[in-house]
PDB file of C-alpha atoms in Angstrom:
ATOM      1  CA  UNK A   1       9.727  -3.798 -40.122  1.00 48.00           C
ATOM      2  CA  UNK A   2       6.087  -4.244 -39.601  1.00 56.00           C
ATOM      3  CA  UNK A   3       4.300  -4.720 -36.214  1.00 56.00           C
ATOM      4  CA  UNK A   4       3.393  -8.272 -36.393  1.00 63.00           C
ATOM      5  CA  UNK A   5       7.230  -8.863 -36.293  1.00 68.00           C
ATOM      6  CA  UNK A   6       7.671  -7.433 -32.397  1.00 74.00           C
ATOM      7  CA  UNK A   7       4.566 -10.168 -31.421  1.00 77.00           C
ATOM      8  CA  UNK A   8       6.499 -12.611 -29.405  1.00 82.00           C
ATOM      9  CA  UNK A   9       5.464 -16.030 -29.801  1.00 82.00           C
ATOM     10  CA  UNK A  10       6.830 -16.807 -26.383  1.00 85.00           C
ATOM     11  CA  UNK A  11       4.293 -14.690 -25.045  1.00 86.00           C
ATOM     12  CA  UNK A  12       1.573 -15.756 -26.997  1.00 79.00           C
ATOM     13  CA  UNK A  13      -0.252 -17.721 -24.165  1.00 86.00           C
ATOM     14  CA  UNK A  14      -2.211 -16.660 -20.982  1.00 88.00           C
ATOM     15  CA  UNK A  15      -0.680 -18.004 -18.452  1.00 92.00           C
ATOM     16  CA  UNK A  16       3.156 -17.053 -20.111  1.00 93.00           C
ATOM     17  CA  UNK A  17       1.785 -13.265 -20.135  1.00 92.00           C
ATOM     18  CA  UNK A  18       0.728 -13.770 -16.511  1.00 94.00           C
ATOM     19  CA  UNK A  19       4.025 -14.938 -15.480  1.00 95.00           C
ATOM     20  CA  UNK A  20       5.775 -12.250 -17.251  1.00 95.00           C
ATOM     21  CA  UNK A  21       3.319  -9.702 -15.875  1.00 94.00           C
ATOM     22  CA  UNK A  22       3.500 -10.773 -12.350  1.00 94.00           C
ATOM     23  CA  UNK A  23       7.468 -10.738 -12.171  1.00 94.00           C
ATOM     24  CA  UNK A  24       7.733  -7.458 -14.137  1.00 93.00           C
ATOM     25  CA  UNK A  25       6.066  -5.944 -11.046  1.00 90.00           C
ATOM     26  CA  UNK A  26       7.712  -7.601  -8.540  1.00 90.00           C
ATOM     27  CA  UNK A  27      11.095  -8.921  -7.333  1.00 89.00           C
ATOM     28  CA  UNK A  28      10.804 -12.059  -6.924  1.00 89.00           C
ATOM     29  CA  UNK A  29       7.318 -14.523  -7.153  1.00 92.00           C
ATOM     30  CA  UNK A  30       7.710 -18.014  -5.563  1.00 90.00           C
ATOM     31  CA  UNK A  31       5.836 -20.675  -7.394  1.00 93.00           C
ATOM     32  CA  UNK A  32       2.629 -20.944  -4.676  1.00 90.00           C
ATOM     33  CA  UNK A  33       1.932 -17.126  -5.098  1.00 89.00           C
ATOM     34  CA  UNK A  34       2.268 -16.817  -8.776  1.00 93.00           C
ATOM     35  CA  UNK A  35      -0.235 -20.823  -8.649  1.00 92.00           C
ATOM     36  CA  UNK A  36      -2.752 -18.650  -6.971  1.00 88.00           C
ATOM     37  CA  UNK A  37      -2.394 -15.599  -8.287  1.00 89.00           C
ATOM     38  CA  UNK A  38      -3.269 -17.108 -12.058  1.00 92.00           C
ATOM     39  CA  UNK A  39      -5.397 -19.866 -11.066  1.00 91.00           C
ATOM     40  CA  UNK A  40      -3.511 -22.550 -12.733  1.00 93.00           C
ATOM     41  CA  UNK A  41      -2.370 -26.547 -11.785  1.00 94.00           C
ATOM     42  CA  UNK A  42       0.737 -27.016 -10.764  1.00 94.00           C
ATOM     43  CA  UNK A  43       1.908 -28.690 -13.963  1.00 94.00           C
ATOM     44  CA  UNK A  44       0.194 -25.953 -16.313  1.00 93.00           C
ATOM     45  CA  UNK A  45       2.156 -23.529 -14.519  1.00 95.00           C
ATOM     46  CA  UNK A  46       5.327 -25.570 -14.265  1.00 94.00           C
ATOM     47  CA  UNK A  47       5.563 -26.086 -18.213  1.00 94.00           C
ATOM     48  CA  UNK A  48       4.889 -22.698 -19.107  1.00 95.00           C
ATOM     49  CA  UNK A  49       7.597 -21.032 -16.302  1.00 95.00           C
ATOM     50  CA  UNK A  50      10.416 -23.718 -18.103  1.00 94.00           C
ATOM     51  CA  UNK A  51       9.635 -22.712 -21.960  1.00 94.00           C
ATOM     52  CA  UNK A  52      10.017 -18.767 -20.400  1.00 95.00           C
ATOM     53  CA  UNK A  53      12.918 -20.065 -18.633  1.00 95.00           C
ATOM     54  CA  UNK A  54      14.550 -22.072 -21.674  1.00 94.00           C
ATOM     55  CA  UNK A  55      13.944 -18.281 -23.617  1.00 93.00           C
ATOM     56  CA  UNK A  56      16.334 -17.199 -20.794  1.00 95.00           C
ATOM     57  CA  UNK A  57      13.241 -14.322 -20.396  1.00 95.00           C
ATOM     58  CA  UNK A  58      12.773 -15.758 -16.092  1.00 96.00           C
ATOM     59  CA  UNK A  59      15.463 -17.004 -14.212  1.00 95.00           C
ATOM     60  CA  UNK A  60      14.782 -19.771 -11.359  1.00 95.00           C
ATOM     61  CA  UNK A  61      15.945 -20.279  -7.644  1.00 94.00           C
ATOM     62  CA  UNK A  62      15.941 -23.051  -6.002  1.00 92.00           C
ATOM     63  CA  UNK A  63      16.145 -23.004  -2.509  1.00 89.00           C
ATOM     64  CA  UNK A  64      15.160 -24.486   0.808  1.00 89.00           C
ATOM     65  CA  UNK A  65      12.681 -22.045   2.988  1.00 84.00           C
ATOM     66  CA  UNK A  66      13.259 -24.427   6.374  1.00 87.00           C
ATOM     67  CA  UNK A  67      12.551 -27.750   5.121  1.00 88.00           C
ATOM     68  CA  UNK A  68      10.584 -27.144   2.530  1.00 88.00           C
ATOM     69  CA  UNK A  69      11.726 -26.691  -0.643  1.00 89.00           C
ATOM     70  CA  UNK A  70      10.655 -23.452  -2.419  1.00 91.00           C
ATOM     71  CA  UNK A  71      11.147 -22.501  -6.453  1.00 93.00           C
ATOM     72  CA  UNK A  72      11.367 -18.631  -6.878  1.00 93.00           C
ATOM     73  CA  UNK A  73      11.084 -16.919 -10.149  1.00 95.00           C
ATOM     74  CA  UNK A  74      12.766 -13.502 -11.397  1.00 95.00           C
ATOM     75  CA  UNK A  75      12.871 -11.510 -14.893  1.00 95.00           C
ATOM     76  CA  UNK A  76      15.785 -11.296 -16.601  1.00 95.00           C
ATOM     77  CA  UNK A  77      16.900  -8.391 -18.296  1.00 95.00           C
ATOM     78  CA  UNK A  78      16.360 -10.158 -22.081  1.00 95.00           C
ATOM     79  CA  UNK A  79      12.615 -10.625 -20.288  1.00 95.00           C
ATOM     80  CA  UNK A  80      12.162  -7.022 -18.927  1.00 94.00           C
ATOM     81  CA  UNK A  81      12.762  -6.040 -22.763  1.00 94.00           C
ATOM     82  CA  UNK A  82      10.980  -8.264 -24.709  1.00 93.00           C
ATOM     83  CA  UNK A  83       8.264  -7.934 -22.741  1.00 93.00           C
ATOM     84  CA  UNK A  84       8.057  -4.351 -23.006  1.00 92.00           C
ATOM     85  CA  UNK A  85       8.446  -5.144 -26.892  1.00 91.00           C
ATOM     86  CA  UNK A  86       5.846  -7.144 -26.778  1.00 90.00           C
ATOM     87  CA  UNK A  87       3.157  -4.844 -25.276  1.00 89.00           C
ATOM     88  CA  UNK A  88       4.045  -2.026 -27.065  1.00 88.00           C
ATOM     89  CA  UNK A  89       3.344  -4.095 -30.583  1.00 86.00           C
ATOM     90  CA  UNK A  90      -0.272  -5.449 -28.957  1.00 84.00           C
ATOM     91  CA  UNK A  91      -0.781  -1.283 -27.922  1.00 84.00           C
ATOM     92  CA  UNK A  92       0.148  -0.554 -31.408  1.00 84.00           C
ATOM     93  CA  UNK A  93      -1.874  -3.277 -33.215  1.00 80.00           C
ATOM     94  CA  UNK A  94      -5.352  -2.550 -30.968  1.00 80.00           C
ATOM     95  CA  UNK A  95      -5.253   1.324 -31.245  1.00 80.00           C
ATOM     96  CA  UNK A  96      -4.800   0.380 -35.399  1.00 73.00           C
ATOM     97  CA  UNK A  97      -8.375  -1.043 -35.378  1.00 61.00           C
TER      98      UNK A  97
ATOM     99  CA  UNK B   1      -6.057 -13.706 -32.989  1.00 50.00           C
ATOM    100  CA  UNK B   2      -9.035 -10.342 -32.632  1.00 57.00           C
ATOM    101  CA  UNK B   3      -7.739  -7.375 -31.331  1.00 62.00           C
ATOM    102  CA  UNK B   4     -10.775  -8.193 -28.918  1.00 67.00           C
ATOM    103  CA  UNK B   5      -8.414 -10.816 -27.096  1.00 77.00           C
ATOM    104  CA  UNK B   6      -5.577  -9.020 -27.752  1.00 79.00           C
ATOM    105  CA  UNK B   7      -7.433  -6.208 -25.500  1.00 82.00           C
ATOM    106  CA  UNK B   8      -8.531  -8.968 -23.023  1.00 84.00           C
ATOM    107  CA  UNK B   9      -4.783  -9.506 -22.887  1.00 84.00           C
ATOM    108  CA  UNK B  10      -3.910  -6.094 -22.097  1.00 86.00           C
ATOM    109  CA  UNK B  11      -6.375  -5.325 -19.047  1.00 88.00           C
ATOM    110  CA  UNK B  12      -5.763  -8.681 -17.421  1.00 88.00           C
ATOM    111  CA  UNK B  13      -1.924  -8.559 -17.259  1.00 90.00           C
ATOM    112  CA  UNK B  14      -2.877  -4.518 -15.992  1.00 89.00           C
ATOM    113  CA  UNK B  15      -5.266  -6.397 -13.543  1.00 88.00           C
ATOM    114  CA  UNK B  16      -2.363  -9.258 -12.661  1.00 90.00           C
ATOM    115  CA  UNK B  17       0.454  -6.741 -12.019  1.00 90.00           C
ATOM    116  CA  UNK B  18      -1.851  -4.559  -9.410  1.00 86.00           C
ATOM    117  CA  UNK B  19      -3.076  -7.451  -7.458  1.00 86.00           C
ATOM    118  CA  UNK B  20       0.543  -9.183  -7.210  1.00 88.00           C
ATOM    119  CA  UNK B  21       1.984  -5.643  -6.056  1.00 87.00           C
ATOM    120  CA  UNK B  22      -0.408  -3.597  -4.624  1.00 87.00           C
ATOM    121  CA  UNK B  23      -2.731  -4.395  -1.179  1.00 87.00           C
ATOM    122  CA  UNK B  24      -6.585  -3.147  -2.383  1.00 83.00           C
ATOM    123  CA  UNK B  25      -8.522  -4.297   0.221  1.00 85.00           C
ATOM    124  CA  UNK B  26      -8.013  -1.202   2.397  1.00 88.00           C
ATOM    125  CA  UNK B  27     -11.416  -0.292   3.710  1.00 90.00           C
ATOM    126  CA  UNK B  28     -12.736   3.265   3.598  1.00 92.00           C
ATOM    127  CA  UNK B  29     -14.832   3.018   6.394  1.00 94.00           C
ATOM    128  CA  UNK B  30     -11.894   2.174   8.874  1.00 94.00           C
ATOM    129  CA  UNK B  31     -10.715   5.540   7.611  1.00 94.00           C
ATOM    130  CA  UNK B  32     -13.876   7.113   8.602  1.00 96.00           C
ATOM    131  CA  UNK B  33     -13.771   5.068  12.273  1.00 96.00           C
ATOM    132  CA  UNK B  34      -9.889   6.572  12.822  1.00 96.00           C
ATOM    133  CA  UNK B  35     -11.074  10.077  12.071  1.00 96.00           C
ATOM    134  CA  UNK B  36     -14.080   9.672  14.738  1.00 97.00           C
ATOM    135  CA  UNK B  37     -11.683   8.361  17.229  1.00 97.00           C
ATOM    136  CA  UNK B  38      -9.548  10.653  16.761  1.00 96.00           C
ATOM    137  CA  UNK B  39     -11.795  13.739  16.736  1.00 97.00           C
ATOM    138  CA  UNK B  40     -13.591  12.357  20.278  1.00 97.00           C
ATOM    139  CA  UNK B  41      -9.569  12.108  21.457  1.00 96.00           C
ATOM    140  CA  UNK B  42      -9.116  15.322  21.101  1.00 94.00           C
ATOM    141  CA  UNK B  43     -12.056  16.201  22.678  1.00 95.00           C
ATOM    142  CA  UNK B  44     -11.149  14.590  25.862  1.00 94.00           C
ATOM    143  CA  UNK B  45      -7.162  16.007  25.497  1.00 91.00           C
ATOM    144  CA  UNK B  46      -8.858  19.339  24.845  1.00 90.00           C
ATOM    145  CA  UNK B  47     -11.490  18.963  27.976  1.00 90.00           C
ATOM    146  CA  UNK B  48      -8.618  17.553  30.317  1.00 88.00           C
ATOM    147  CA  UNK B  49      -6.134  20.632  29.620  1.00 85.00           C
ATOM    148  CA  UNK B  50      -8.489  23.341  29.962  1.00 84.00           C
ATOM    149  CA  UNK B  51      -9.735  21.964  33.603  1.00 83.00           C
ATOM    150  CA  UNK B  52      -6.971  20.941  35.084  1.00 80.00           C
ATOM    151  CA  UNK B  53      -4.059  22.206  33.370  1.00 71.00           C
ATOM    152  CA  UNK B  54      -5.181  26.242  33.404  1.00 67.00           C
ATOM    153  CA  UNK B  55      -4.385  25.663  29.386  1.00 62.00           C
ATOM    154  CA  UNK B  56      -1.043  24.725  29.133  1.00 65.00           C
ATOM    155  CA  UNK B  57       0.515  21.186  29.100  1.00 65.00           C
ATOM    156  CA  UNK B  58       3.474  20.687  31.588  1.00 65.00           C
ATOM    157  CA  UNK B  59       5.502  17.878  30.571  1.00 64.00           C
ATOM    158  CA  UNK B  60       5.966  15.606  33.683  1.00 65.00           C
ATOM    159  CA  UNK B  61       2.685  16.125  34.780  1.00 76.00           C
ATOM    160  CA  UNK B  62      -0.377  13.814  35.877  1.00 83.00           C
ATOM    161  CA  UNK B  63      -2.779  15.629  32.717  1.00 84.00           C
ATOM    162  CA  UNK B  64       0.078  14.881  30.318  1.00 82.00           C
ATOM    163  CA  UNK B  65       0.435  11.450  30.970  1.00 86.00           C
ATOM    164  CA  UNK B  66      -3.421  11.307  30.695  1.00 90.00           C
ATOM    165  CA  UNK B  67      -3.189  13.311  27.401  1.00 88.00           C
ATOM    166  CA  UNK B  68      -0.615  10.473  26.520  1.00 87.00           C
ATOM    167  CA  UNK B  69      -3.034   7.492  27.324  1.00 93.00           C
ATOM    168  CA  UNK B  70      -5.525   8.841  25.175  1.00 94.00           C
ATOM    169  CA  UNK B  71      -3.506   9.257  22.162  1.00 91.00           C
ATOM    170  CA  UNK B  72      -2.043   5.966  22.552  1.00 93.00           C
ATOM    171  CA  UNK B  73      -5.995   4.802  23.208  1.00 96.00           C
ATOM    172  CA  UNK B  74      -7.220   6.378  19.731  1.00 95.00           C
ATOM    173  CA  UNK B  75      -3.620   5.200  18.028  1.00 94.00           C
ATOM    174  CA  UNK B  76      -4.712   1.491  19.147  1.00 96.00           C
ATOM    175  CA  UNK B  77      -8.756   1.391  18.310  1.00 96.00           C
ATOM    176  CA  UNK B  78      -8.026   2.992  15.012  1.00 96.00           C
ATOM    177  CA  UNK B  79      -5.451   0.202  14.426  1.00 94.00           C
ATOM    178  CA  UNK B  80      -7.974  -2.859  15.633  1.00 96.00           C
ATOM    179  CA  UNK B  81     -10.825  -1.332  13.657  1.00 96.00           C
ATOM    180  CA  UNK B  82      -8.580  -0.900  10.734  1.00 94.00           C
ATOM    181  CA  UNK B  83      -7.095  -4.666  10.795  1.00 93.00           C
ATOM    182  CA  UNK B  84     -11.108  -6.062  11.042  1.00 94.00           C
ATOM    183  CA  UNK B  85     -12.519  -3.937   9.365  1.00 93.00           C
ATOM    184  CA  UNK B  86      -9.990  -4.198   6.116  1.00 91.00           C
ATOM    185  CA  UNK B  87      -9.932  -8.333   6.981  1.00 92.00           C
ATOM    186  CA  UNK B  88     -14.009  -8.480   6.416  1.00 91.00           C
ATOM    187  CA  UNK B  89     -13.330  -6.271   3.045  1.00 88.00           C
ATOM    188  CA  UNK B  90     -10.502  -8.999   2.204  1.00 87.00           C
ATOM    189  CA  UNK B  91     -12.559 -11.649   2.608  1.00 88.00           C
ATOM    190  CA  UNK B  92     -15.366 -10.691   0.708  1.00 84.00           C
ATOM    191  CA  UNK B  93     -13.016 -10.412  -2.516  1.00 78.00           C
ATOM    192  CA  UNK B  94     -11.410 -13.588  -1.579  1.00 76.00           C
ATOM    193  CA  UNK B  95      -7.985 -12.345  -1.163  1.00 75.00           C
ATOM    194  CA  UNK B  96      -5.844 -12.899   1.607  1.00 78.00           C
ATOM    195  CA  UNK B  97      -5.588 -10.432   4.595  1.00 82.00           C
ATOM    196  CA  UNK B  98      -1.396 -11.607   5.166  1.00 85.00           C
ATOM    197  CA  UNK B  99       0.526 -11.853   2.397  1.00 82.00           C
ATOM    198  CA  UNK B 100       3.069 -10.554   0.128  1.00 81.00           C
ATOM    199  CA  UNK B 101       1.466  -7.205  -0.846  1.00 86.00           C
ATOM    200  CA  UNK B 102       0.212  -6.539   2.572  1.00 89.00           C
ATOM    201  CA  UNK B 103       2.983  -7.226   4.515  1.00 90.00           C
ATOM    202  CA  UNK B 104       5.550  -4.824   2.051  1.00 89.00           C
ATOM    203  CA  UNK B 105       2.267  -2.567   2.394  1.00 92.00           C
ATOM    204  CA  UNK B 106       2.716  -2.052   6.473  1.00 94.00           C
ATOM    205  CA  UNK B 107       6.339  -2.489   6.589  1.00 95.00           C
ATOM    206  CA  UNK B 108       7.129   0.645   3.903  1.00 95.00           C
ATOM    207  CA  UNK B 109       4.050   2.517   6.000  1.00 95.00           C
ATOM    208  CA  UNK B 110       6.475   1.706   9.138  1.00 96.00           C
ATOM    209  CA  UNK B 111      10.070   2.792   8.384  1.00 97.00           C
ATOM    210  CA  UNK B 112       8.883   7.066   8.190  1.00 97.00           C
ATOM    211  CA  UNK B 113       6.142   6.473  10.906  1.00 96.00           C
ATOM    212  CA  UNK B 114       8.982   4.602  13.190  1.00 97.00           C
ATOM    213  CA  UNK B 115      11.433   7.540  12.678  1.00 97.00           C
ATOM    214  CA  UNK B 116       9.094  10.340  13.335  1.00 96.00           C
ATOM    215  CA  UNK B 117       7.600   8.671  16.264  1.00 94.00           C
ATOM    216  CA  UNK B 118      11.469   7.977  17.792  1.00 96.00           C
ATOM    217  CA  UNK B 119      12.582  11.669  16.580  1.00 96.00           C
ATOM    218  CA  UNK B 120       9.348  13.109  18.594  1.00 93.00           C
ATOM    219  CA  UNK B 121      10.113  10.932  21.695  1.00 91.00           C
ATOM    220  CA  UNK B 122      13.508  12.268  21.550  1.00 93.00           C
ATOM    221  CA  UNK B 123      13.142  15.726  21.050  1.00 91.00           C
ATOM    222  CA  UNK B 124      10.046  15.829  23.660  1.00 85.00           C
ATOM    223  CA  UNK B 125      13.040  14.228  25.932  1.00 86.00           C
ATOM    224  CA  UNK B 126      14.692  16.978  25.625  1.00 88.00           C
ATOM    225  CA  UNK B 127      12.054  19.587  26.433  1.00 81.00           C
ATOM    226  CA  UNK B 128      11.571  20.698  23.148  1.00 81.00           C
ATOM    227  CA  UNK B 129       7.329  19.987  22.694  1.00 76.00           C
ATOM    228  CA  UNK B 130       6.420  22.946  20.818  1.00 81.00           C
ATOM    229  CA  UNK B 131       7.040  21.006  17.607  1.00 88.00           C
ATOM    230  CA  UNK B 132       5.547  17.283  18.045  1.00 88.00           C
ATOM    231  CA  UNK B 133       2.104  18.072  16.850  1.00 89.00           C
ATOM    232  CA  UNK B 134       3.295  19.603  13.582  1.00 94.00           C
ATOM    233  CA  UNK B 135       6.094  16.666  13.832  1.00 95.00           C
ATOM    234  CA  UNK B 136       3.781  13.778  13.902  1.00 94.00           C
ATOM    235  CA  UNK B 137       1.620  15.463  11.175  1.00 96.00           C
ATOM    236  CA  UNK B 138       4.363  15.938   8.795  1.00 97.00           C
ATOM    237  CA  UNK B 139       5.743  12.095   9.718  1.00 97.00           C
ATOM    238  CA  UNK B 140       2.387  10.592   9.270  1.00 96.00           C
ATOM    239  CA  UNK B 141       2.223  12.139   5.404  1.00 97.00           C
ATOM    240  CA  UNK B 142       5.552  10.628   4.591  1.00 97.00           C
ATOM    241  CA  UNK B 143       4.658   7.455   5.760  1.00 97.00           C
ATOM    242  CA  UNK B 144       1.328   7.363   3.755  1.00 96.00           C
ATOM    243  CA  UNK B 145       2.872   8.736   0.604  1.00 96.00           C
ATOM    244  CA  UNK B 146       5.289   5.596   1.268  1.00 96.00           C
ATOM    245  CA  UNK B 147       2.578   3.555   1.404  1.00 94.00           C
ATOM    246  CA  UNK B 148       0.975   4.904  -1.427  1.00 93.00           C
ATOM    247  CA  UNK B 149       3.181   2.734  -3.684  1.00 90.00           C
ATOM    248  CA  UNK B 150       1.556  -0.457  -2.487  1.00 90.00           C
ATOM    249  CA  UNK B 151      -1.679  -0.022  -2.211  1.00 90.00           C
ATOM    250  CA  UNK B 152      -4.265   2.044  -3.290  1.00 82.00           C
ATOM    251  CA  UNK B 153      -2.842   5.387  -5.337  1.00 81.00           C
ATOM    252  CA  UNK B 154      -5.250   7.775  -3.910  1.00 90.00           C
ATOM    253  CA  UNK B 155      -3.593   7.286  -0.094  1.00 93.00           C
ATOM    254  CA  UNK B 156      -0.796   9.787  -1.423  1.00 95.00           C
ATOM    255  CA  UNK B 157      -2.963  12.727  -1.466  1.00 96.00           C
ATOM    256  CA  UNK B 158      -4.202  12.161   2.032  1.00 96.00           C
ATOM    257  CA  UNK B 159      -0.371  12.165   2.692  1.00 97.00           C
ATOM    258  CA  UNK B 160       0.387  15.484   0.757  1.00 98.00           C
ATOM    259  CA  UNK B 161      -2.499  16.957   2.720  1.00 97.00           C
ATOM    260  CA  UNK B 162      -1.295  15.923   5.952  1.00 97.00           C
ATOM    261  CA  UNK B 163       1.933  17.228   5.327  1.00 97.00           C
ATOM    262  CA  UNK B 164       0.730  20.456   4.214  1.00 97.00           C
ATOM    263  CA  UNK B 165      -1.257  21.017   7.408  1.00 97.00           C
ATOM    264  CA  UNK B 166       1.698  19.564   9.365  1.00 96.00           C
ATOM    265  CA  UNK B 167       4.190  22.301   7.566  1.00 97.00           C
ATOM    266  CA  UNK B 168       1.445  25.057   8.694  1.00 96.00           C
ATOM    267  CA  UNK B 169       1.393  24.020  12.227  1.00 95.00           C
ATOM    268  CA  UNK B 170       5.223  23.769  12.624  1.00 95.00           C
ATOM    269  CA  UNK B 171       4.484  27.730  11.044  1.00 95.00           C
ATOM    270  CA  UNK B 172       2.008  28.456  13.803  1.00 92.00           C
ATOM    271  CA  UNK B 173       2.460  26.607  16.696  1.00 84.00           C
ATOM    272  CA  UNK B 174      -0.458  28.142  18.725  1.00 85.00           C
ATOM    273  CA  UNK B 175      -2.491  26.621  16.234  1.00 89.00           C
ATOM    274  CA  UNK B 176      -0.929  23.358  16.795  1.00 88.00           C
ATOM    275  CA  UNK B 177      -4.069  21.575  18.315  1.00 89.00           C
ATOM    276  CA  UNK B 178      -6.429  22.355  15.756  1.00 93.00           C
ATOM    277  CA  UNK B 179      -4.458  21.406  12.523  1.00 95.00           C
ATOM    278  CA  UNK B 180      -4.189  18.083  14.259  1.00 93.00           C
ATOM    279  CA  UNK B 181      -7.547  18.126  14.965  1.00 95.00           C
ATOM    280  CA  UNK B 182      -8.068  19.056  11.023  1.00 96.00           C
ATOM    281  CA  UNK B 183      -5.233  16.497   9.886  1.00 96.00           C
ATOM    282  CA  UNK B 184      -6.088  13.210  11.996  1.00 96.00           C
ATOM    283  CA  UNK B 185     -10.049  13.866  11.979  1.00 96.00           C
ATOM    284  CA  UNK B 186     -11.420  15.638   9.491  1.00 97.00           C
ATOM    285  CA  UNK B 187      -9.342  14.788   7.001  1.00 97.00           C
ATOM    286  CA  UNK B 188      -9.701  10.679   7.304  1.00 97.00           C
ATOM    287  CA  UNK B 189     -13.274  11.526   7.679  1.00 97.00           C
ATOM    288  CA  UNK B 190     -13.307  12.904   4.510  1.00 96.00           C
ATOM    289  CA  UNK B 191     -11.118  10.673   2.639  1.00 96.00           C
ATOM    290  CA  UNK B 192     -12.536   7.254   4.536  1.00 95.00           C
ATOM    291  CA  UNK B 193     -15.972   8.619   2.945  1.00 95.00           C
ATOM    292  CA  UNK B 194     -14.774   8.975  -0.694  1.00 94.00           C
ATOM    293  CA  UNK B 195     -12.818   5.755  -0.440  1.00 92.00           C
ATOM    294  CA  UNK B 196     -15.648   4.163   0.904  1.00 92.00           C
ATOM    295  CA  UNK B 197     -17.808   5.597  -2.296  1.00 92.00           C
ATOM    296  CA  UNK B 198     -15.041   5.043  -4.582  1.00 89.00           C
ATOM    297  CA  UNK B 199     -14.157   1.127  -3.933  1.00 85.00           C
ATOM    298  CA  UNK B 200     -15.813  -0.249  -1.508  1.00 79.00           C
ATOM    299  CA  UNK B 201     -20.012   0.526  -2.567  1.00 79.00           C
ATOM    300  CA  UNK B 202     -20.469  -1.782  -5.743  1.00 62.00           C
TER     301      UNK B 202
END
């Protein structure tokens, strides 16, 4: 199997990477601190945490924090690994250069 | 796709992952102020007891309680000059001073500080003294090595030093006064000064 084939083309996008990186660190990221965190509109950010979520790599709460309603994003354990897949295949590809 | 970007890539989920879980903004020189404080505390704790207390500290006394306003003095203006201090440094990088990472940052620093500080209170309760300064030494490492894990990496080894001197005062308790001196001023001297060289120059 060659390296190219552990590239994910789910991750193959800024701001997808940044999600993924964020939540691999922590917890939990609501969707305000992961907004500012990556410097991205609302709607940028919204379409690329639903096409991780649809790869069932991020799983999303919704919930109410008083009245307010608050999205919170976790990795799931499919996410943990092919992320970890992922960054071992970009490791492997630079230090081949 | 280069391997340029693909190195791009790399270093900016590295650089994502330590801002969303670490607090940087710690500032060295706050360090620095803590160990003067501290160091002029002692002075005074040192003058007081060998005036008025013939050398030795009696519990229930009018010097202790003193001795006790000054640590609680230095404790306080250590923790004010370390709050504006670290909020200037904060807002020169444009992060926030209150969020996530600094928040988990004081609360993990809390849970071994809180313990010690309760475990000396009791055991001082109960007459036994000849341990707190080794005590608070040894507490004060564990809470920065618990720190350590959410903020800036180097704050462990300030904790592993602390606990070593704290482990040698518990050893010799007449030199009690002086480790402390060592561990709470000197030492943040020190370290405040390479922190401040290290992150915060540049």
């Amino acid at each position: 199997m060659s390296i190219i084939n552990n590239i994910n083309k789910v991750f193959d996008h800024r701001i997808r990477l940044g999600i993924m990186s964020i939540l691999m660190v922590n917890e939990y990221a609501d969707f305000n601190m992961l907004k500012e965190l990556l410097e991205v509109t609302d709607g940028n950010l919204a379409s690329h945490a639903k096409a991780l979520e649809t790869a069932e790599y991020i799983k999303v709460e919704k919930q109410f924090i008083g009245r307010k309603p608050n999205t919170r994003y976790s990795t799931t354990k499919l996410g943990e690994l092919e992320f970890k897949k992922h960054i071992d295949a970009l490791e492997k590809l630079i230090n081949k250069h | 796709m280069e391997s340029k970007d693909y190195l791009k890539d790399i270093s900016e989920i590295k650089n994502l992952m330590n801002k969303s879980s670490r607090f940087i903004s710690l500032s060295g020189l706050s360090g620095i102020m803590a160990g003067v404080y501290a160091l002029i505390g002692a002075a005074i704790a040192y003058y007081l007891v060998m005036n008025f207390s013939y050398g030795t500290l009696i519990l229930d006394g009018q010097i202790f309680r003193w001795v006790l306003v000054d640590l609680i003095l230095v404790a306080t203006l250590s923790i004010i000059t370390g709050i504006i201090l670290t909020t200037k440094k904060a807002k020169k990088h444009g992060s926030k001073i209150w969020d996530a990472t600094s928040k988990r940052l004081v609360f993990n620093f809390l849970i071994p500080l809180v313990v010690g500080g309760l475990y000396i209170l009791i055991i001082l309760n109960q007459q036994k003294y000849g341990q707190a300064g080794a005590l608070m030494l040894i507490f004060y490492g564990l809470a920065l090595i618990n720190a350590s894990k959410y903020s800036i990496g180097d704050i462990r080894y300030l904790g592993f030093a602390e606990i070593i001197l704290g482990l040698t005062a518990a050893l010799l308790p007449g030199y009690g006064f002086w480790l402390w001196v060592l561990g709470f001023g000197i030492l943040h001297i020190i370290y405040g000064t390479w922190m401040h060289f290290k992150y915060d120059v540049n």
